[in-house]
CSV table of C-alpha atoms in Angstrom, one decimal:
chain,number,residue,atom,x,y,z
A,1,MET,CA,-20.0,-11.7,-7.2
A,2,ARG,CA,-20.9,-14.9,-5.6
A,3,PRO,CA,-23.1,-13.8,-2.2
A,4,PHE,CA,-21.6,-13.7,1.1
A,5,THR,CA,-22.8,-13.2,4.8
A,6,TYR,CA,-20.1,-9.8,6.2
A,7,GLN,CA,-20.2,-9.3,10.1
A,8,ALA,CA,-18.5,-6.9,12.3
A,9,PRO,CA,-17.1,-8.7,15.2
A,10,ALA,CA,-16.7,-6.7,18.4
A,11,ASP,CA,-13.7,-8.1,19.8
A,12,ALA,CA,-10.0,-10.3,17.4
A,13,ALA,CA,-11.4,-13.0,19.4
A,14,SER,CA,-14.1,-13.2,17.9
A,15,ALA,CA,-13.2,-12.5,14.5
A,16,VAL,CA,-10.3,-15.5,14.4
A,17,ARG,CA,-13.2,-17.9,15.8
A,18,ALA,CA,-16.0,-16.6,12.5
A,19,VAL,CA,-12.6,-17.0,10.3
A,20,THR,CA,-11.3,-19.9,11.6
A,21,ARG,CA,-15.2,-22.5,12.0
A,22,ASP,CA,-16.0,-21.4,7.3
A,23,PRO,CA,-13.1,-22.4,5.0
A,24,THR,CA,-14.9,-19.8,2.7
A,25,ALA,CA,-14.4,-16.4,4.9
A,26,VAL,CA,-12.4,-13.6,4.3
A,27,PHE,CA,-10.9,-11.1,6.7
A,28,LEU,CA,-11.8,-7.2,5.6
A,29,GLY,CA,-9.3,-4.5,6.1
A,30,GLY,CA,-8.8,-1.7,5.1
A,31,GLY,CA,-10.2,-4.0,1.6
A,32,THR,CA,-8.0,-1.8,-0.6
A,33,ASN,CA,-7.1,-5.5,-2.5
A,34,LEU,CA,-9.8,-7.3,-1.0
A,35,VAL,CA,-12.7,-5.6,-3.1
A,36,ASP,CA,-11.0,-5.4,-6.1
A,37,HIS,CA,-9.8,-8.8,-5.7
A,38,LEU,CA,-14.1,-9.8,-5.7
A,39,LYS,CA,-15.2,-7.6,-8.6
A,40,LEU,CA,-11.7,-9.8,-10.2
A,41,GLY,CA,-13.2,-13.0,-9.2
A,42,ILE,CA,-9.7,-14.5,-7.4
A,43,LEU,CA,-11.6,-14.6,-4.0
A,44,ASP,CA,-16.0,-16.3,-3.3
A,45,PRO,CA,-16.3,-16.4,0.2
A,46,GLY,CA,-19.2,-16.5,1.6
A,47,LEU,CA,-18.8,-14.4,4.5
A,48,VAL,CA,-16.7,-11.5,5.7
A,49,VAL,CA,-15.3,-10.7,8.4
A,50,ASP,CA,-14.1,-7.1,8.8
A,51,VAL,CA,-12.6,-6.4,11.3
A,52,THR,CA,-11.3,-2.4,11.2
A,53,GLY,CA,-13.6,-2.3,14.0
A,54,LEU,CA,-11.3,-4.0,16.4
A,55,ALA,CA,-9.0,-3.5,15.0
A,56,SER,CA,-6.2,-0.8,16.6
A,57,VAL,CA,-5.1,1.7,15.8
A,58,GLU,CA,-2.3,2.8,18.3
A,59,ILE,CA,1.1,3.4,18.4
A,60,THR,CA,1.9,2.6,21.1
A,61,ASP,CA,6.1,3.6,22.6
A,62,LEU,CA,7.1,0.5,24.6
A,63,GLY,CA,10.1,1.9,25.7
A,64,GLY,CA,14.0,2.2,25.0
A,65,GLY,CA,13.6,3.4,21.0
A,66,ALA,CA,11.2,0.1,20.3
A,67,LEU,CA,6.8,0.6,19.2
A,68,ARG,CA,3.7,-0.9,18.3
A,69,VAL,CA,2.2,-0.6,15.9
A,70,GLY,CA,-1.4,-1.5,16.6
A,71,ALA,CA,-3.1,-4.0,12.7
A,72,GLY,CA,-5.2,-1.3,12.5
A,73,VAL,CA,-3.6,2.2,12.0
A,74,PRO,CA,-3.7,3.3,8.3
A,75,ASN,CA,-0.9,3.7,6.4
A,76,SER,CA,-1.1,7.8,6.0
A,77,ASP,CA,-0.7,7.8,10.4
A,78,LEU,CA,2.3,5.4,9.9
A,79,ALA,CA,3.7,7.5,7.6
A,80,ALA,CA,3.1,11.0,9.4
A,81,ASP,CA,3.6,9.5,12.9
A,82,PRO,CA,6.5,12.1,14.6
A,83,LEU,CA,8.5,8.9,16.1
A,84,VAL,CA,8.1,6.9,13.5
A,85,ARG,CA,9.6,9.3,11.4
A,86,GLU,CA,12.4,10.0,13.6
A,87,ARG,CA,13.3,6.2,15.0
A,88,PHE,CA,12.5,4.6,11.6
A,89,PRO,CA,12.6,7.2,8.4
A,90,VAL,CA,12.9,4.0,5.9
A,91,LEU,CA,9.5,2.7,8.2
A,92,SER,CA,7.7,5.7,6.4
A,93,GLN,CA,9.6,6.9,3.1
A,94,ALA,CA,8.6,2.6,2.1
A,95,LEU,CA,5.1,3.8,3.0
A,96,LEU,CA,5.1,7.2,1.3
A,97,ALA,CA,6.7,5.9,-1.7
A,98,GLY,CA,3.6,3.9,-1.9
A,99,ALA,CA,-0.8,3.1,-3.2
A,100,SER,CA,-1.2,6.9,-3.7
A,101,GLY,CA,-2.9,9.2,-0.5
A,102,GLN,CA,-6.6,7.2,-1.0
A,103,LEU,CA,-4.9,4.5,-0.7
A,104,ARG,CA,-2.7,4.1,2.5
A,105,ASN,CA,-5.4,5.9,4.3
A,106,MET,CA,-7.3,2.9,3.8
A,107,ALA,CA,-4.6,0.4,3.5
A,108,THR,CA,-3.7,-0.9,7.0
A,109,THR,CA,-1.1,-2.1,8.8
A,110,GLY,CA,-2.1,-5.3,9.3
A,111,GLY,CA,-3.8,-5.8,5.5
A,112,ASN,CA,-0.7,-4.3,3.6
A,113,PRO,CA,2.4,-6.6,3.9
A,114,LEU,CA,-0.9,-9.1,3.2
A,115,GLN,CA,-1.7,-7.7,-1.0
A,116,ARG,CA,-1.5,-10.1,-2.6
A,117,THR,CA,1.2,-10.4,-6.0
A,118,ARG,CA,0.3,-7.9,-9.1
A,119,CYS,CA,1.5,-10.0,-11.6
A,120,VAL,CA,-0.8,-10.2,-14.2
A,121,TYR,CA,-1.9,-13.3,-14.3
A,122,PHE,CA,-3.3,-14.5,-11.2
A,123,GLN,CA,-4.9,-11.7,-11.6
A,124,ASP,CA,-6.5,-12.8,-14.8
A,125,VAL,CA,-8.5,-15.3,-13.6
A,126,THR,CA,-9.0,-16.3,-18.0
A,127,THR,CA,-5.4,-17.6,-17.6
A,128,PRO,CA,-3.8,-20.9,-15.5
A,129,CYS,CA,-2.7,-19.3,-12.3
A,130,ASN,CA,-0.6,-21.7,-9.4
A,131,LYS,CA,-0.9,-19.0,-6.7
A,132,ARG,CA,-4.4,-19.0,-7.9
A,133,GLU,CA,-4.8,-23.0,-8.7
A,134,PRO,CA,-2.7,-24.8,-7.9
A,135,GLY,CA,-1.3,-26.6,-10.3
A,136,SER,CA,-3.2,-25.0,-13.1
A,137,GLY,CA,1.0,-23.9,-14.9
A,138,CYS,CA,2.5,-20.9,-14.4
A,139,SER,CA,1.8,-18.1,-17.2
A,140,ALA,CA,4.1,-16.0,-16.3
A,141,ILE,CA,7.1,-17.2,-17.0
A,142,GLY,CA,8.2,-17.0,-20.5
A,143,GLY,CA,5.2,-14.5,-20.8
A,144,TRP,CA,5.3,-10.4,-19.7
A,145,THR,CA,7.6,-11.2,-16.9
A,146,ARG,CA,8.7,-7.6,-16.6
A,147,ASN,CA,7.5,-7.2,-12.6
A,148,HIS,CA,9.4,-11.1,-12.4
A,149,ALA,CA,11.3,-12.7,-9.4
A,150,ILE,CA,14.8,-12.2,-9.6
A,151,LEU,CA,15.8,-14.5,-6.5
A,152,GLY,CA,14.0,-17.3,-5.1
A,153,ALA,CA,11.0,-18.3,-7.9
A,154,SER,CA,9.9,-21.9,-8.7
A,155,ALA,CA,9.6,-23.7,-11.3
A,156,HIS,CA,6.2,-22.8,-10.4
A,157,CYS,CA,5.4,-19.0,-9.3
A,158,ILE,CA,7.8,-15.8,-10.4
A,159,ALA,CA,5.9,-13.7,-8.7
A,160,THR,CA,6.7,-10.6,-7.0
A,161,HIS,CA,5.2,-9.3,-3.2
A,162,PRO,CA,4.5,-5.7,-4.2
A,163,SER,CA,3.8,-4.2,-0.6
A,164,ASP,CA,7.2,-1.4,-0.2
A,165,LEU,CA,6.2,-1.1,4.0
A,166,ALA,CA,7.0,-5.1,3.9
A,167,VAL,CA,10.4,-4.7,2.6
A,168,ALA,CA,11.3,-1.6,5.2
A,169,LEU,CA,9.7,-4.4,8.1
A,170,ALA,CA,12.3,-6.5,7.1
A,171,ALA,CA,15.4,-4.4,6.9
A,172,LEU,CA,13.9,-3.5,10.9
A,173,ASP,CA,14.1,-7.1,12.3
A,174,ALA,CA,10.1,-5.6,12.4
A,175,GLU,CA,7.5,-9.0,14.3
A,176,VAL,CA,4.2,-9.7,13.9
A,177,ARG,CA,1.9,-10.3,17.0
A,178,VAL,CA,-1.3,-13.0,15.3
A,179,LEU,CA,-4.0,-14.4,17.2
A,180,GLY,CA,-5.0,-17.6,16.3
A,181,GLN,CA,-7.5,-20.3,17.5
A,182,ASP,CA,-4.6,-21.2,19.5
A,183,GLY,CA,-3.9,-18.2,21.3
A,184,GLU,CA,-1.2,-15.3,20.2
A,185,ARG,CA,2.0,-15.5,18.9
A,186,VAL,CA,4.8,-14.1,17.7
A,187,ILE,CA,6.5,-14.4,14.3
A,188,PRO,CA,9.6,-12.7,13.1
A,189,PHE,CA,8.0,-10.7,10.0
A,190,THR,CA,11.2,-12.3,7.8
A,191,ASP,CA,9.3,-15.0,8.4
A,192,LEU,CA,6.0,-14.3,7.4
A,193,HIS,CA,6.3,-13.8,4.1
A,194,ARG,CA,7.3,-17.8,2.8
A,195,LEU,CA,9.1,-18.6,-1.1
A,196,PRO,CA,7.3,-19.9,-4.2
A,197,GLY,CA,8.1,-23.4,-3.8
A,198,ASP,CA,6.2,-26.1,-4.4
A,199,HIS,CA,3.2,-24.0,-3.3
A,200,PRO,CA,2.8,-20.6,-4.7
A,201,GLU,CA,-0.7,-20.6,-3.2
A,202,HIS,CA,0.9,-19.4,-0.1
A,203,ASP,CA,1.9,-16.1,0.7
A,204,THR,CA,2.8,-16.1,3.9
A,205,VAL,CA,2.9,-19.1,6.7
A,206,LEU,CA,-0.2,-17.8,8.1
A,207,GLY,CA,-2.9,-20.7,8.8
A,208,HIS,CA,-7.2,-19.6,8.0
A,209,GLY,CA,-8.4,-17.9,10.3
A,210,ASP,CA,-5.0,-15.8,12.0
A,211,LEU,CA,-5.4,-12.7,13.0
A,212,ILE,CA,-2.5,-10.5,12.7
A,213,THR,CA,-3.1,-8.0,15.8
A,214,ALA,CA,0.2,-5.6,15.7
A,215,ILE,CA,3.7,-5.3,14.1
A,216,ASP,CA,6.2,-4.6,17.2
A,217,LEU,CA,9.9,-2.4,15.4
A,218,PRO,CA,12.5,-3.5,17.7
A,219,ALA,CA,14.8,-0.6,19.9
A,220,ARG,CA,17.5,-0.3,16.4
A,221,PRO,CA,19.2,2.6,17.3
A,222,ILE,CA,21.1,2.3,13.5
A,223,ALA,CA,17.7,3.0,11.5
A,224,ARG,CA,17.3,6.2,12.4
A,225,ARG,CA,19.8,6.4,9.3
A,226,SER,CA,18.0,4.9,6.7
A,227,ALA,CA,16.1,5.1,3.9
A,228,TYR,CA,14.2,4.0,1.9
A,229,ARG,CA,14.5,3.9,-2.7
A,230,LYS,CA,12.0,2.9,-4.8
A,231,VAL,CA,12.3,2.4,-9.1
A,232,ARG,CA,9.7,1.9,-10.9
A,233,ASP,CA,8.1,3.0,-14.2
A,234,ARG,CA,6.5,6.3,-13.3
A,235,ALA,CA,7.3,8.5,-10.9
A,236,SER,CA,4.9,7.4,-8.6
A,237,TYR,CA,1.4,6.2,-8.4
A,238,ALA,CA,3.6,2.4,-8.9
A,239,PHE,CA,3.9,-0.7,-8.0
A,240,ALA,CA,8.3,-1.3,-7.2
A,241,LEU,CA,10.8,-3.1,-10.6
A,242,VAL,CA,13.6,-2.7,-7.8
A,243,SER,CA,13.1,-0.6,-4.2
A,244,VAL,CA,16.5,-1.7,-1.0
A,245,ALA,CA,15.1,-0.9,2.1
A,246,ALA,CA,18.4,0.5,3.7
A,247,ALA,CA,20.4,1.7,7.5
A,248,VAL,CA,24.2,2.1,8.2
A,249,GLU,CA,26.5,3.3,10.6
A,250,VAL,CA,29.2,4.2,9.4
A,251,ASP,CA,32.3,5.2,12.2
A,252,GLY,CA,35.4,6.0,10.8
A,253,GLY,CA,35.1,6.0,7.0
A,254,VAL,CA,34.4,2.5,7.7
A,255,VAL,CA,30.8,0.1,7.7
A,256,ARG,CA,30.2,-0.6,11.2
A,257,ASP,CA,26.2,-2.8,10.7
A,258,ALA,CA,24.7,-2.7,7.9
A,259,ARG,CA,20.8,-3.6,7.4
A,260,ILE,CA,19.2,-3.8,4.1
A,261,ALA,CA,16.3,-5.1,2.3
A,262,PHE,CA,15.4,-5.8,-1.5
A,263,GLY,CA,11.7,-5.2,-3.2
A,264,GLY,CA,9.6,-6.1,-6.1
A,265,VAL,CA,12.5,-9.2,-6.4
A,266,ALA,CA,11.0,-11.3,-5.2
A,267,HIS,CA,8.2,-13.5,-3.5
A,268,LYS,CA,8.7,-11.9,-0.6
A,269,PRO,CA,10.3,-8.7,1.5
A,270,TRP,CA,14.2,-10.4,0.5
A,271,ARG,CA,16.4,-9.7,3.4
A,272,ALA,CA,20.2,-9.2,2.2
A,273,TYR,CA,21.6,-10.4,4.9
A,274,ARG,CA,25.5,-11.1,2.7
A,275,ALA,CA,24.9,-7.9,2.1
A,276,GLU,CA,25.0,-7.4,5.3
A,277,GLU,CA,27.5,-9.5,6.1
A,278,ALA,CA,30.0,-8.4,2.9
A,279,LEU,CA,29.8,-4.6,4.3
A,280,ARG,CA,30.4,-5.6,8.3
A,281,GLY,CA,34.0,-3.9,8.4
A,282,ALA,CA,33.5,-2.6,4.7
A,283,THR,CA,35.8,0.6,3.7
A,284,ALA,CA,32.8,2.6,3.0
A,285,ALA,CA,33.5,3.5,-0.1
A,286,ASP,CA,31.1,2.3,-3.5
A,287,ASP,CA,34.1,-0.9,-4.1
A,288,SER,CA,32.1,-1.6,-0.6
A,289,TYR,CA,28.9,-1.0,-1.6
A,290,ARG,CA,29.5,-2.9,-5.2
A,291,ALA,CA,30.8,-6.1,-3.7
A,292,ALA,CA,28.2,-6.7,-1.1
A,293,ALA,CA,25.5,-6.0,-3.7
A,294,ASP,CA,27.6,-8.8,-6.2
A,295,ALA,CA,27.3,-11.6,-2.8
A,296,GLU,CA,24.3,-11.1,-2.3
A,297,LEU,CA,23.0,-10.9,-6.5
A,298,ALA,CA,25.1,-14.4,-7.3
A,299,ASP,CA,22.5,-16.4,-7.0
A,300,ALA,CA,20.0,-14.2,-9.3
A,301,VAL,CA,17.7,-15.6,-12.2
A,302,ALA,CA,17.0,-13.2,-14.8
A,303,GLN,CA,13.8,-13.7,-16.6
A,304,ASP,CA,13.3,-14.8,-20.4
A,305,GLY,CA,10.2,-13.3,-21.2
A,306,LEU,CA,7.5,-12.4,-24.3
A,307,ASP,CA,8.4,-7.6,-23.0
A,308,GLY,CA,12.3,-9.1,-23.6
A,309,GLY,CA,12.5,-10.5,-20.1
A,310,ASN,CA,13.5,-9.5,-16.9
A,311,ALA,CA,17.7,-9.0,-17.3
A,312,PHE,CA,18.3,-5.5,-16.6
A,313,LYS,CA,16.7,-5.7,-12.8
A,314,ILE,CA,19.9,-7.1,-11.5
A,315,PRO,CA,21.9,-4.3,-12.6
A,316,LEU,CA,19.6,-2.1,-11.4
A,317,LEU,CA,19.4,-3.4,-8.0
A,318,ARG,CA,22.9,-3.9,-7.6
A,319,ARG,CA,22.6,0.6,-8.7
A,320,THR,CA,20.5,1.1,-6.9
A,321,LEU,CA,21.8,-0.7,-3.5
A,322,VAL,CA,24.9,0.6,-3.8
A,323,ALA,CA,23.8,4.4,-4.6
A,324,THR,CA,21.7,4.2,-1.1
A,325,LEU,CA,24.5,2.9,0.6
A,326,ARG,CA,26.3,5.9,-0.5
A,327,ASP,CA,23.5,8.6,0.1
A,328,LEU,CA,23.3,7.0,4.4
A,329,ALA,CA,26.9,6.4,4.2
A,330,ARG,CA,27.6,10.2,3.2
A,331,GLU,CA,25.0,11.4,5.7
A,332,ASP,CA,26.6,9.9,8.5
A,333,ALA,CA,29.9,11.0,7.7
B,1,MET,CA,-27.6,-10.8,1.7
B,2,ASP,CA,-29.3,-7.7,2.5
B,3,SER,CA,-28.3,-5.3,4.7
B,4,GLU,CA,-29.8,-1.6,6.2
B,5,ILE,CA,-26.9,1.2,6.8
B,6,GLY,CA,-26.8,4.8,7.3
B,7,LEU,CA,-24.9,8.1,5.6
B,8,ARG,CA,-24.4,10.7,6.2
B,9,VAL,CA,-24.3,11.6,3.5
B,10,ASP,CA,-23.5,16.0,1.7
B,11,GLY,CA,-25.2,16.3,5.0
B,12,THR,CA,-28.4,14.1,4.5
B,13,PRO,CA,-28.6,11.6,6.6
B,14,ARG,CA,-29.7,8.8,4.6
B,15,ARG,CA,-30.9,4.3,4.9
B,16,LEU,CA,-31.1,2.1,2.8
B,17,THR,CA,-30.9,-1.2,2.3
B,18,VAL,CA,-28.5,-2.8,0.4
B,19,ASP,CA,-27.0,-6.0,-1.1
B,20,THR,CA,-23.9,-6.8,1.4
B,21,ARG,CA,-21.6,-6.8,-1.9
B,22,THR,CA,-22.4,-2.5,-3.1
B,23,THR,CA,-19.3,-0.8,-3.0
B,24,LEU,CA,-20.3,3.1,-1.3
B,25,LEU,CA,-19.8,3.7,-4.6
B,26,ASP,CA,-22.6,2.3,-6.6
B,27,ALA,CA,-24.7,2.9,-3.6
B,28,LEU,CA,-24.6,6.9,-3.5
B,29,ARG,CA,-24.8,7.0,-7.8
B,30,GLU,CA,-27.5,3.5,-8.3
B,31,ARG,CA,-29.0,4.0,-5.0
B,32,LEU,CA,-29.1,7.6,-4.0
B,33,GLY,CA,-28.6,9.6,-6.8
B,34,VAL,CA,-25.2,11.1,-6.1
B,35,THR,CA,-23.7,10.9,-9.3
B,36,SER,CA,-21.0,13.0,-9.0
B,37,PRO,CA,-18.1,10.2,-7.6
B,38,LYS,CA,-17.7,8.8,-10.9
B,39,LYS,CA,-16.7,5.1,-12.1
B,40,GLY,CA,-13.8,5.9,-14.1
B,41,CYS,CA,-11.7,2.0,-13.9
B,42,ASP,CA,-13.5,0.8,-10.6
B,43,HIS,CA,-9.7,-1.0,-9.1
B,44,GLY,CA,-8.4,2.1,-7.4
B,45,GLN,CA,-6.7,2.9,-10.3
B,46,CYS,CA,-7.9,6.2,-11.4
B,47,GLY,CA,-9.5,8.4,-7.8
B,48,ALA,CA,-12.4,9.9,-10.4
B,49,CYS,CA,-14.7,8.1,-7.6
B,50,THR,CA,-12.8,9.6,-4.7
B,51,VAL,CA,-15.0,10.6,-2.2
B,52,LEU,CA,-13.9,11.9,1.8
B,53,VAL,CA,-15.6,9.2,4.4
B,54,ASP,CA,-15.1,10.8,7.9
B,55,GLY,CA,-13.1,13.9,6.4
B,56,ARG,CA,-10.2,12.0,4.6
B,57,ARG,CA,-10.2,11.7,1.2
B,58,VAL,CA,-10.4,7.8,-0.3
B,59,LEU,CA,-11.7,5.8,-2.5
B,60,SER,CA,-15.6,5.0,-3.0
B,61,CYS,CA,-14.8,1.8,-4.9
B,62,LEU,CA,-13.3,-0.4,-3.0
B,63,THR,CA,-15.7,0.6,-0.5
B,64,LEU,CA,-18.0,-1.9,0.7
B,65,ALA,CA,-20.9,0.2,1.4
B,66,VAL,CA,-22.4,-2.4,3.8
B,67,ALA,CA,-18.4,-1.7,6.4
B,68,ARG,CA,-19.4,2.1,6.3
B,69,ASP,CA,-22.7,2.5,8.2
B,70,GLY,CA,-22.6,4.9,10.3
B,71,ALA,CA,-20.1,6.9,7.7
B,72,GLU,CA,-20.3,11.3,7.5
B,73,VAL,CA,-20.0,11.2,3.3
B,74,VAL,CA,-19.3,14.2,1.5
B,75,THR,CA,-18.5,14.3,-2.7
B,76,ALA,CA,-17.6,17.5,-4.7
B,77,GLU,CA,-22.1,17.8,-4.4
B,78,GLY,CA,-21.1,18.6,-0.9
B,79,LEU,CA,-18.3,21.0,-0.7
B,80,ALA,CA,-20.8,23.3,-2.7
B,81,PRO,CA,-23.9,23.1,-0.5
B,82,ASP,CA,-25.6,26.5,-1.3
B,83,GLY,CA,-24.8,26.6,-4.5
B,84,GLU,CA,-21.9,28.2,-3.4
B,85,LEU,CA,-18.3,27.4,-4.8
B,86,HIS,CA,-16.0,24.9,-2.7
B,87,PRO,CA,-12.4,27.6,-3.6
B,88,VAL,CA,-10.8,24.5,-4.6
B,89,GLN,CA,-13.8,24.1,-7.2
B,90,ARG,CA,-13.2,28.3,-7.9
B,91,ALA,CA,-10.0,27.6,-8.4
B,92,PHE,CA,-10.3,24.8,-11.3
B,93,ILE,CA,-12.9,27.0,-12.6
B,94,ASP,CA,-10.4,30.3,-13.2
B,95,ARG,CA,-7.8,27.8,-14.0
B,96,ASP,CA,-9.7,26.8,-16.8
B,97,ALA,CA,-8.7,23.0,-14.5
B,98,PHE,CA,-10.6,20.2,-17.0
B,99,GLN,CA,-11.5,19.6,-20.1
B,100,CYS,CA,-14.2,17.2,-20.5
B,101,GLY,CA,-14.8,17.0,-16.5
B,102,TYR,CA,-14.9,13.2,-15.6
B,103,CYS,CA,-12.0,13.2,-13.2
B,104,THR,CA,-12.4,16.1,-12.2
B,105,PRO,CA,-14.7,16.0,-9.1
B,106,GLY,CA,-12.4,13.0,-7.1
B,107,GLN,CA,-10.1,16.1,-8.2
B,108,VAL,CA,-11.7,18.2,-6.0
B,109,VAL,CA,-12.6,15.9,-3.4
B,110,SER,CA,-8.8,14.7,-3.2
B,111,ALA,CA,-7.3,18.3,-3.2
B,112,VAL,CA,-9.7,18.7,0.0
B,113,GLY,CA,-8.4,16.1,1.5
B,114,MET,CA,-5.2,16.6,0.6
B,115,LEU,CA,-4.6,20.0,1.7
B,116,ASP,CA,-5.6,19.1,4.9
B,117,GLU,CA,-3.0,16.2,5.2
B,118,LEU,CA,-0.6,18.7,4.7
B,119,ASP,CA,-2.6,21.4,7.5
B,120,ARG,CA,-2.0,17.4,9.3
B,121,GLY,CA,1.7,18.0,8.4
B,122,TRP,CA,1.8,15.0,6.2
B,123,PRO,CA,5.0,14.5,4.8
B,124,SER,CA,4.4,12.5,1.5
B,125,ALA,CA,7.2,11.2,-1.0
B,126,ALA,CA,8.4,14.6,-2.2
B,127,THR,CA,8.7,15.8,0.9
B,128,GLY,CA,12.3,16.9,2.3
B,129,THR,CA,13.8,17.0,5.6
B,130,GLY,CA,11.5,20.0,6.7
B,131,GLU,CA,7.6,20.7,6.8
B,132,PRO,CA,6.4,20.0,3.7
B,133,GLU,CA,5.3,23.0,1.4
B,134,LEU,CA,2.6,23.1,-1.2
B,135,ASP,CA,5.2,22.5,-4.9
B,136,ASP,CA,4.5,21.7,-7.9
B,137,ALA,CA,6.5,18.9,-7.0
B,138,GLU,CA,4.5,18.3,-3.3
B,139,ILE,CA,1.0,18.9,-6.0
B,140,ALA,CA,2.3,16.5,-8.3
B,141,GLU,CA,3.4,13.7,-6.0
B,142,ARG,CA,-0.5,13.9,-3.5
B,143,MET,CA,-2.5,13.9,-6.5
B,144,SER,CA,-0.8,11.6,-8.1
B,145,GLY,CA,-3.1,8.6,-7.6
B,146,ASN,CA,-5.8,10.9,-9.7
B,147,LEU,CA,-5.0,10.1,-13.7
B,148,CYS,CA,-7.3,13.0,-15.9
B,149,ARG,CA,-7.1,11.6,-19.8
B,150,CYS,CA,-7.0,14.8,-21.3
B,151,ALA,CA,-3.6,15.3,-19.0
B,152,ALA,CA,-5.0,19.0,-17.7
B,153,TYR,CA,-2.5,18.1,-15.5
B,154,ALA,CA,-0.4,21.9,-16.3
B,155,ASN,CA,-3.9,23.7,-15.1
B,156,ILE,CA,-4.6,21.3,-11.9
B,157,VAL,CA,-1.6,21.7,-10.2
B,158,PRO,CA,-1.6,25.6,-10.1
B,159,ALA,CA,-5.4,24.8,-9.1
B,160,VAL,CA,-5.2,23.0,-6.6
B,161,ARG,CA,-1.3,26.2,-5.5
B,162,GLU,CA,-3.9,28.6,-6.0
B,163,ALA,CA,-6.4,26.5,-4.1
B,164,GLY,CA,-3.9,26.2,-1.0
B,165,ARG,CA,-3.3,29.7,-0.7
């Protein structure tokens, strides 16, 4: 690990200035991913700017059903918040499906969506990886692909985004408040993360020095009936093979509206707009849920791999979506 | 790059100069001689390094010491300040909740933090719609961040349940 300077500025503007003017600088939040990357040699910053002392730890009721979550709110506090559990149960469930009690106490609202892929080749600095070292190649393609993408991958990267929180935020039409050197701006959460394309080194649209200050949850009455369902290789403390964040409104046996996002299957939390469209006006029954899944997964591509590949994820995700919708619709009846 | 920090460790104020790269775990073990937090994986995957920082259970291997200047740190040693065992420690002995013991300080501190979280009504993935209760499913889920390679889970779960009564 290269020596670095540590700073803990008093306010967000100073932190943004400090990182912006030093191309080797990084923000430090809960540190659960960053400190690991320092040890693994994935990151080699000359300056670490700690924002935990200046980030908001408030969850503010914006009225009308909307909430503002400060970037410094720990994952555990957000998951336990009574207003979050009442208005956005999918958000609480997604957080509780991720990591461990200790990690949720450390990880922050602003930092969690910016955690990096757990692709084993990205984390192993002895193997080529276009995300870690652009142009070096992708070791995952044809390698161990169990945890890799089936949607939106490119010839340069098949990594998946590991955050559970991000999947719920994508389904909830959340908005990200960002402070950069040119002031504050708001980004729809679904536009925060990118598909890999030719530049898998960029996970998000944020520029160097951009700091997430809060995440807003707009009023979504539909989210009161929402759930997060995660399938993984062990019962707890593991990343998703596939996951589904969903909210549905059912009236008279008909699906009036739906919000759906997938995790564990793409470079970004995958908002399932086609499935939502297929569901609107459909009968609340398994056939409709399967048709919605098929609509969304029409372009899914399985990866071959040394471990037998990840073709299993396509039917697994279809069944996980159907089961999630069936449970929610039953509750709503 | 050296930095001077202050920590209150198991009730005792300590001052030390650390390289900014030093984790809280290494500061405790290598600099202050507080060796009850253990280095298992050193990557946040095993929970052996669990300590309480300002009352919350965290992983000291993923915490930079310089970022916790002024913090109150409690390790398994600090739970028994005058040799009087904490109820969780007592229960681990009574229930034989370990074999080699390497993960035990982390398990014990994690259980103390977890029981406090439960007292505050925090839900887990095992919690239904009501208030969480200290049943085996809740204990397994809430302690999933602490691995035991001896697989003493069959006795850890009853120990935590007993201590939580």
